[in-house]
Amino acid sequence: MPEWLVLTLAMLAACAVVVAITLLRNRAARDDEDPSETPDVIEYMTMWIGVVYAIVLGLAIAGVWEARSGAQEQVRAEAQALHEVSERVRVYPPDVRDRIREDVNAYVGHVVTAEWKHMADHDEVSERGEELLARIRQDVTDYEPRNDFEAQAYQPLVDQVAAADQARSSRATSIGATMPGVVWFGLLAGAVITIGMVLALQIRRTPRELVLAGLFSALIAFLLFLIWDFDAPYSRGITASAEPFLHLFPHLRG
């Protein structure tokens, strides 16, 4: 199911639930019930519950957005390190240079095609990617420089391979969801309490009050969906993309 459809259904469901509860409660209310008699303490508590819950939602959104940005930075660092390997190997003999570049291209091609989908489906990196990166490491580290010029390029190449491996490891550890289950429990329970306190203010069936209650509940549903969408950086909605690989290795776009 498309995520925009999930968001639309969630917002409509939140509105429908609030409006339905309001209509049912008002149908069962006494004829002499006066909504203006809501105690001031309830209004005060509702205000503070809304403020606290808004702060919690803001912190949650900031946390998942930071995790998503960090995941994108890991992709950029990995792509940049491999690009440096492919460029700096030019000082090596043609046969060694071409072999390393072919292995780098094979690894990048696997990441942007097969592994990216594998991460979204299985929440883990692929074993084939590990094998291809190990082959690059072997190509670089096993070569014995033949002169001082090649020797000066050897250690930076080894460092770039290590940087790519570190970025890949970071990418592997940030695939899954970042929000603990207990946090989700708090967010959902807070939404129920916040909307419940709004209903406790004795909302009547006037169009203005029903529209405001529905929009308020839809906004909370949207923010919760936004947190859920950002929670898995590589598998949902606005994900970290493989564009840095394609930008630095444009010949692999085809």
PDB file of C-alpha atoms in Angstrom, residues 18-199:
ATOM      1  CA  VAL A  18     -13.154  11.938  17.215  1.00  0.00           C
ATOM      2  CA  VAL A  19     -16.293  13.098  15.406  1.00  0.00           C
ATOM      3  CA  ALA A  20     -18.090   9.790  16.058  1.00  0.00           C
ATOM      4  CA  ILE A  21     -17.267   9.855  19.772  1.00  0.00           C
ATOM      5  CA  THR A  22     -18.382  13.469  20.022  1.00  0.00           C
ATOM      6  CA  LEU A  23     -21.707  12.780  18.280  1.00  0.00           C
ATOM      7  CA  LEU A  24     -22.405   9.659  20.364  1.00  0.00           C
ATOM      8  CA  ARG A  25     -21.546  11.430  23.598  1.00  0.00           C
ATOM      9  CA  ASN A  26     -23.760  14.370  22.775  1.00  0.00           C
ATOM     10  CA  ARG A  27     -26.639  12.080  21.816  1.00  0.00           C
ATOM     11  CA  ALA A  28     -26.394  10.436  25.237  1.00  0.00           C
ATOM     12  CA  ALA A  29     -25.955  13.744  27.086  1.00  0.00           C
ATOM     13  CA  ARG A  30     -28.693  15.149  29.284  1.00  0.00           C
ATOM     14  CA  ASP A  31     -30.837  17.915  27.857  1.00  0.00           C
ATOM     15  CA  ASP A  32     -29.871  20.258  30.687  1.00  0.00           C
ATOM     16  CA  GLU A  33     -26.112  19.659  30.352  1.00  0.00           C
ATOM     17  CA  ASP A  34     -24.229  22.943  30.053  1.00  0.00           C
ATOM     18  CA  PRO A  35     -20.811  22.716  28.327  1.00  0.00           C
ATOM     19  CA  SER A  36     -19.818  26.087  29.772  1.00  0.00           C
ATOM     20  CA  GLU A  37     -19.662  24.453  33.205  1.00  0.00           C
ATOM     21  CA  THR A  38     -16.416  22.634  32.425  1.00  0.00           C
ATOM     22  CA  PRO A  39     -14.191  23.071  35.512  1.00  0.00           C
ATOM     23  CA  ASP A  40     -11.251  25.402  35.087  1.00  0.00           C
ATOM     24  CA  VAL A  41      -8.870  22.705  36.318  1.00  0.00           C
ATOM     25  CA  ILE A  42      -9.774  20.503  33.339  1.00  0.00           C
ATOM     26  CA  GLU A  43      -9.056  23.327  30.909  1.00  0.00           C
ATOM     27  CA  TYR A  44      -5.740  23.981  32.693  1.00  0.00           C
ATOM     28  CA  MET A  45      -4.748  20.311  32.595  1.00  0.00           C
ATOM     29  CA  THR A  46      -5.722  20.030  28.930  1.00  0.00           C
ATOM     30  CA  MET A  47      -3.527  22.991  28.072  1.00  0.00           C
ATOM     31  CA  TRP A  48      -0.478  21.576  29.845  1.00  0.00           C
ATOM     32  CA  ILE A  49      -0.973  18.071  28.524  1.00  0.00           C
ATOM     33  CA  GLY A  50      -1.078  19.508  25.003  1.00  0.00           C
ATOM     34  CA  VAL A  51       2.108  21.530  25.602  1.00  0.00           C
ATOM     35  CA  VAL A  52       4.029  18.583  27.060  1.00  0.00           C
ATOM     36  CA  TYR A  53       2.895  16.254  24.289  1.00  0.00           C
ATOM     37  CA  ALA A  54       3.867  18.817  21.633  1.00  0.00           C
ATOM     38  CA  ILE A  55       7.380  18.979  23.139  1.00  0.00           C
ATOM     39  CA  VAL A  56       7.636  15.170  23.109  1.00  0.00           C
ATOM     40  CA  LEU A  57       6.503  15.017  19.486  1.00  0.00           C
ATOM     41  CA  GLY A  58       9.032  17.691  18.526  1.00  0.00           C
ATOM     42  CA  LEU A  59      11.885  15.822  20.210  1.00  0.00           C
ATOM     43  CA  ALA A  60      10.853  12.564  18.541  1.00  0.00           C
ATOM     44  CA  ILE A  61      10.733  14.178  15.092  1.00  0.00           C
ATOM     45  CA  ALA A  62      14.126  15.813  15.660  1.00  0.00           C
ATOM     46  CA  GLY A  63      15.595  12.462  16.751  1.00  0.00           C
ATOM     47  CA  VAL A  64      14.421  10.450  13.755  1.00  0.00           C
ATOM     48  CA  TRP A  65      15.381  13.258  11.345  1.00  0.00           C
ATOM     49  CA  GLU A  66      18.889  13.348  12.818  1.00  0.00           C
ATOM     50  CA  ALA A  67      19.147   9.580  12.417  1.00  0.00           C
ATOM     51  CA  ARG A  68      18.043   9.854   8.802  1.00  0.00           C
ATOM     52  CA  SER A  69      20.562  12.639   8.121  1.00  0.00           C
ATOM     53  CA  GLY A  70      23.308  10.566   9.750  1.00  0.00           C
ATOM     54  CA  ALA A  71      22.428   7.610   7.540  1.00  0.00           C
ATOM     55  CA  GLN A  72      22.693   9.780   4.431  1.00  0.00           C
ATOM     56  CA  GLU A  73      26.078  11.071   5.596  1.00  0.00           C
ATOM     57  CA  GLN A  74      27.318   7.487   5.991  1.00  0.00           C
ATOM     58  CA  VAL A  75      26.323   6.767   2.406  1.00  0.00           C
ATOM     59  CA  ARG A  76      28.139   9.880   1.214  1.00  0.00           C
ATOM     60  CA  ALA A  77      31.301   8.972   3.154  1.00  0.00           C
ATOM     61  CA  GLU A  78      31.307   5.437   1.747  1.00  0.00           C
ATOM     62  CA  ALA A  79      30.827   6.640  -1.821  1.00  0.00           C
ATOM     63  CA  GLN A  80      33.520   9.315  -1.459  1.00  0.00           C
ATOM     64  CA  ALA A  81      36.054   6.832  -0.066  1.00  0.00           C
ATOM     65  CA  LEU A  82      35.475   4.408  -2.934  1.00  0.00           C
ATOM     66  CA  HIS A  83      35.727   7.253  -5.432  1.00  0.00           C
ATOM     67  CA  GLU A  84      39.093   8.207  -3.944  1.00  0.00           C
ATOM     68  CA  VAL A  85      40.293   4.624  -4.313  1.00  0.00           C
ATOM     69  CA  SER A  86      39.223   4.569  -7.945  1.00  0.00           C
ATOM     70  CA  GLU A  87      40.996   7.878  -8.683  1.00  0.00           C
ATOM     71  CA  ARG A  88      44.195   7.456  -6.657  1.00  0.00           C
ATOM     72  CA  VAL A  89      44.927   4.031  -8.099  1.00  0.00           C
ATOM     73  CA  ARG A  90      45.874   5.727 -11.379  1.00  0.00           C
ATOM     74  CA  VAL A  91      49.559   5.695 -10.323  1.00  0.00           C
ATOM     75  CA  TYR A  92      49.604   1.890 -10.354  1.00  0.00           C
ATOM     76  CA  PRO A  93      50.421  -0.240 -13.407  1.00  0.00           C
ATOM     77  CA  PRO A  94      47.534  -0.515 -15.905  1.00  0.00           C
ATOM     78  CA  ASP A  95      46.684  -4.136 -15.061  1.00  0.00           C
ATOM     79  CA  VAL A  96      46.524  -3.466 -11.309  1.00  0.00           C
ATOM     80  CA  ARG A  97      44.712  -0.153 -11.798  1.00  0.00           C
ATOM     81  CA  ASP A  98      42.069  -1.672 -14.067  1.00  0.00           C
ATOM     82  CA  ARG A  99      41.481  -4.635 -11.764  1.00  0.00           C
ATOM     83  CA  ILE A 100      40.920  -2.422  -8.719  1.00  0.00           C
ATOM     84  CA  ARG A 101      38.621  -0.094 -10.643  1.00  0.00           C
ATOM     85  CA  GLU A 102      36.617  -3.033 -11.971  1.00  0.00           C
ATOM     86  CA  ASP A 103      36.178  -4.368  -8.441  1.00  0.00           C
ATOM     87  CA  VAL A 104      35.142  -0.931  -7.164  1.00  0.00           C
ATOM     88  CA  ASN A 105      32.605  -0.615  -9.974  1.00  0.00           C
ATOM     89  CA  ALA A 106      31.294  -4.106  -9.243  1.00  0.00           C
ATOM     90  CA  TYR A 107      30.820  -3.252  -5.569  1.00  0.00           C
ATOM     91  CA  VAL A 108      29.112   0.085  -6.240  1.00  0.00           C
ATOM     92  CA  GLY A 109      26.900  -1.485  -8.893  1.00  0.00           C
ATOM     93  CA  HIS A 110      25.836  -4.171  -6.444  1.00  0.00           C
ATOM     94  CA  VAL A 111      25.085  -1.601  -3.702  1.00  0.00           C
ATOM     95  CA  VAL A 112      22.887   0.662  -5.833  1.00  0.00           C
ATOM     96  CA  THR A 113      20.956  -2.186  -7.421  1.00  0.00           C
ATOM     97  CA  ALA A 114      20.719  -5.354  -5.364  1.00  0.00           C
ATOM     98  CA  GLU A 115      21.863  -4.356  -1.868  1.00  0.00           C
ATOM     99  CA  TRP A 116      19.676  -1.263  -1.515  1.00  0.00           C
ATOM    100  CA  LYS A 117      16.566  -3.363  -2.108  1.00  0.00           C
ATOM    101  CA  HIS A 118      17.954  -6.095   0.150  1.00  0.00           C
ATOM    102  CA  MET A 119      18.314  -3.580   3.001  1.00  0.00           C
ATOM    103  CA  ALA A 120      14.720  -2.422   2.590  1.00  0.00           C
ATOM    104  CA  ASP A 121      13.372  -5.986   2.527  1.00  0.00           C
ATOM    105  CA  HIS A 122      15.558  -7.674   5.165  1.00  0.00           C
ATOM    106  CA  ASP A 123      16.969  -4.846   7.334  1.00  0.00           C
ATOM    107  CA  GLU A 124      20.537  -5.995   6.744  1.00  0.00           C
ATOM    108  CA  VAL A 125      23.369  -5.628   4.249  1.00  0.00           C
ATOM    109  CA  SER A 126      24.054  -8.444   1.820  1.00  0.00           C
ATOM    110  CA  GLU A 127      26.812 -11.047   2.081  1.00  0.00           C
ATOM    111  CA  ARG A 128      27.677 -10.435  -1.559  1.00  0.00           C
ATOM    112  CA  GLY A 129      28.489  -6.821  -0.739  1.00  0.00           C
ATOM    113  CA  GLU A 130      30.838  -7.969   2.024  1.00  0.00           C
ATOM    114  CA  GLU A 131      32.602 -10.259  -0.432  1.00  0.00           C
ATOM    115  CA  LEU A 132      33.031  -7.530  -3.044  1.00  0.00           C
ATOM    116  CA  LEU A 133      34.404  -5.060  -0.495  1.00  0.00           C
ATOM    117  CA  ALA A 134      36.804  -7.719   0.801  1.00  0.00           C
ATOM    118  CA  ARG A 135      38.027  -8.205  -2.755  1.00  0.00           C
ATOM    119  CA  ILE A 136      38.766  -4.466  -3.040  1.00  0.00           C
ATOM    120  CA  ARG A 137      40.677  -4.571   0.248  1.00  0.00           C
ATOM    121  CA  GLN A 138      42.656  -7.564  -0.954  1.00  0.00           C
ATOM    122  CA  ASP A 139      43.503  -5.881  -4.261  1.00  0.00           C
ATOM    123  CA  VAL A 140      44.785  -2.756  -2.510  1.00  0.00           C
ATOM    124  CA  THR A 141      46.639  -4.268   0.434  1.00  0.00           C
ATOM    125  CA  ASP A 142      48.264  -7.171  -1.417  1.00  0.00           C
ATOM    126  CA  TYR A 143      49.927  -5.000  -4.032  1.00  0.00           C
ATOM    127  CA  GLU A 144      53.625  -4.340  -3.420  1.00  0.00           C
ATOM    128  CA  PRO A 145      54.704  -0.876  -4.620  1.00  0.00           C
ATOM    129  CA  ARG A 146      57.528  -0.936  -7.137  1.00  0.00           C
ATOM    130  CA  ASN A 147      58.870   2.591  -6.621  1.00  0.00           C
ATOM    131  CA  ASP A 148      58.657   5.547  -4.251  1.00  0.00           C
ATOM    132  CA  PHE A 149      55.810   7.159  -6.201  1.00  0.00           C
ATOM    133  CA  GLU A 150      53.614   4.084  -5.822  1.00  0.00           C
ATOM    134  CA  ALA A 151      54.694   3.705  -2.186  1.00  0.00           C
ATOM    135  CA  GLN A 152      53.454   7.222  -1.422  1.00  0.00           C
ATOM    136  CA  ALA A 153      50.021   6.317  -2.821  1.00  0.00           C
ATOM    137  CA  TYR A 154      49.804   2.942  -1.070  1.00  0.00           C
ATOM    138  CA  GLN A 155      48.981   4.023   2.499  1.00  0.00           C
ATOM    139  CA  PRO A 156      46.315   6.615   1.491  1.00  0.00           C
ATOM    140  CA  LEU A 157      44.639   3.921  -0.607  1.00  0.00           C
ATOM    141  CA  VAL A 158      44.607   1.546   2.359  1.00  0.00           C
ATOM    142  CA  ASP A 159      43.146   4.328   4.543  1.00  0.00           C
ATOM    143  CA  GLN A 160      40.377   5.015   2.005  1.00  0.00           C
ATOM    144  CA  VAL A 161      39.423   1.338   1.888  1.00  0.00           C
ATOM    145  CA  ALA A 162      39.278   1.329   5.699  1.00  0.00           C
ATOM    146  CA  ALA A 163      37.085   4.454   5.596  1.00  0.00           C
ATOM    147  CA  ALA A 164      34.724   2.770   3.132  1.00  0.00           C
ATOM    148  CA  ASP A 165      34.559  -0.312   5.362  1.00  0.00           C
ATOM    149  CA  GLN A 166      33.809   1.812   8.419  1.00  0.00           C
ATOM    150  CA  ALA A 167      31.066   3.715   6.586  1.00  0.00           C
ATOM    151  CA  ARG A 168      29.557   0.433   5.416  1.00  0.00           C
ATOM    152  CA  SER A 169      29.575  -0.904   8.991  1.00  0.00           C
ATOM    153  CA  SER A 170      27.826   2.263  10.172  1.00  0.00           C
ATOM    154  CA  ARG A 171      25.275   1.858   7.401  1.00  0.00           C
ATOM    155  CA  ALA A 172      24.659  -1.736   8.472  1.00  0.00           C
ATOM    156  CA  THR A 173      23.994  -0.737  12.090  1.00  0.00           C
ATOM    157  CA  SER A 174      21.535   2.044  11.195  1.00  0.00           C
ATOM    158  CA  ILE A 175      19.249   0.084   8.861  1.00  0.00           C
ATOM    159  CA  GLY A 176      16.540  -0.809  11.342  1.00  0.00           C
ATOM    160  CA  ALA A 177      14.142   1.370  13.300  1.00  0.00           C
ATOM    161  CA  THR A 178      15.728   3.810  15.744  1.00  0.00           C
ATOM    162  CA  MET A 179      12.764   4.448  18.068  1.00  0.00           C
ATOM    163  CA  PRO A 180      12.411   1.944  20.959  1.00  0.00           C
ATOM    164  CA  GLY A 181       9.060   0.274  21.514  1.00  0.00           C
ATOM    165  CA  VAL A 182       8.592   1.999  24.869  1.00  0.00           C
ATOM    166  CA  VAL A 183       8.878   5.393  23.149  1.00  0.00           C
ATOM    167  CA  TRP A 184       6.190   4.407  20.646  1.00  0.00           C
ATOM    168  CA  PHE A 185       3.992   3.323  23.552  1.00  0.00           C
ATOM    169  CA  GLY A 186       4.442   6.749  25.121  1.00  0.00           C
ATOM    170  CA  LEU A 187       3.692   8.562  21.860  1.00  0.00           C
ATOM    171  CA  LEU A 188       0.507   6.593  21.185  1.00  0.00           C
ATOM    172  CA  ALA A 189      -0.665   6.774  24.785  1.00  0.00           C
ATOM    173  CA  GLY A 190       0.017  10.512  24.788  1.00  0.00           C
ATOM    174  CA  ALA A 191      -2.074  10.928  21.642  1.00  0.00           C
ATOM    175  CA  VAL A 192      -5.001   9.091  23.227  1.00  0.00           C
ATOM    176  CA  ILE A 193      -4.739  11.133  26.435  1.00  0.00           C
ATOM    177  CA  THR A 194      -4.404  14.447  24.607  1.00  0.00           C
ATOM    178  CA  ILE A 195      -7.394  13.833  22.356  1.00  0.00           C
ATOM    179  CA  GLY A 196      -9.329  12.404  25.301  1.00  0.00           C
ATOM    180  CA  MET A 197      -8.778  15.576  27.293  1.00  0.00           C
ATOM    181  CA  VAL A 198     -10.088  17.607  24.379  1.00  0.00           C
ATOM    182  CA  LEU A 199     -13.238  15.494  24.414  1.00  0.00           C
TER     183      LEU A 199
END
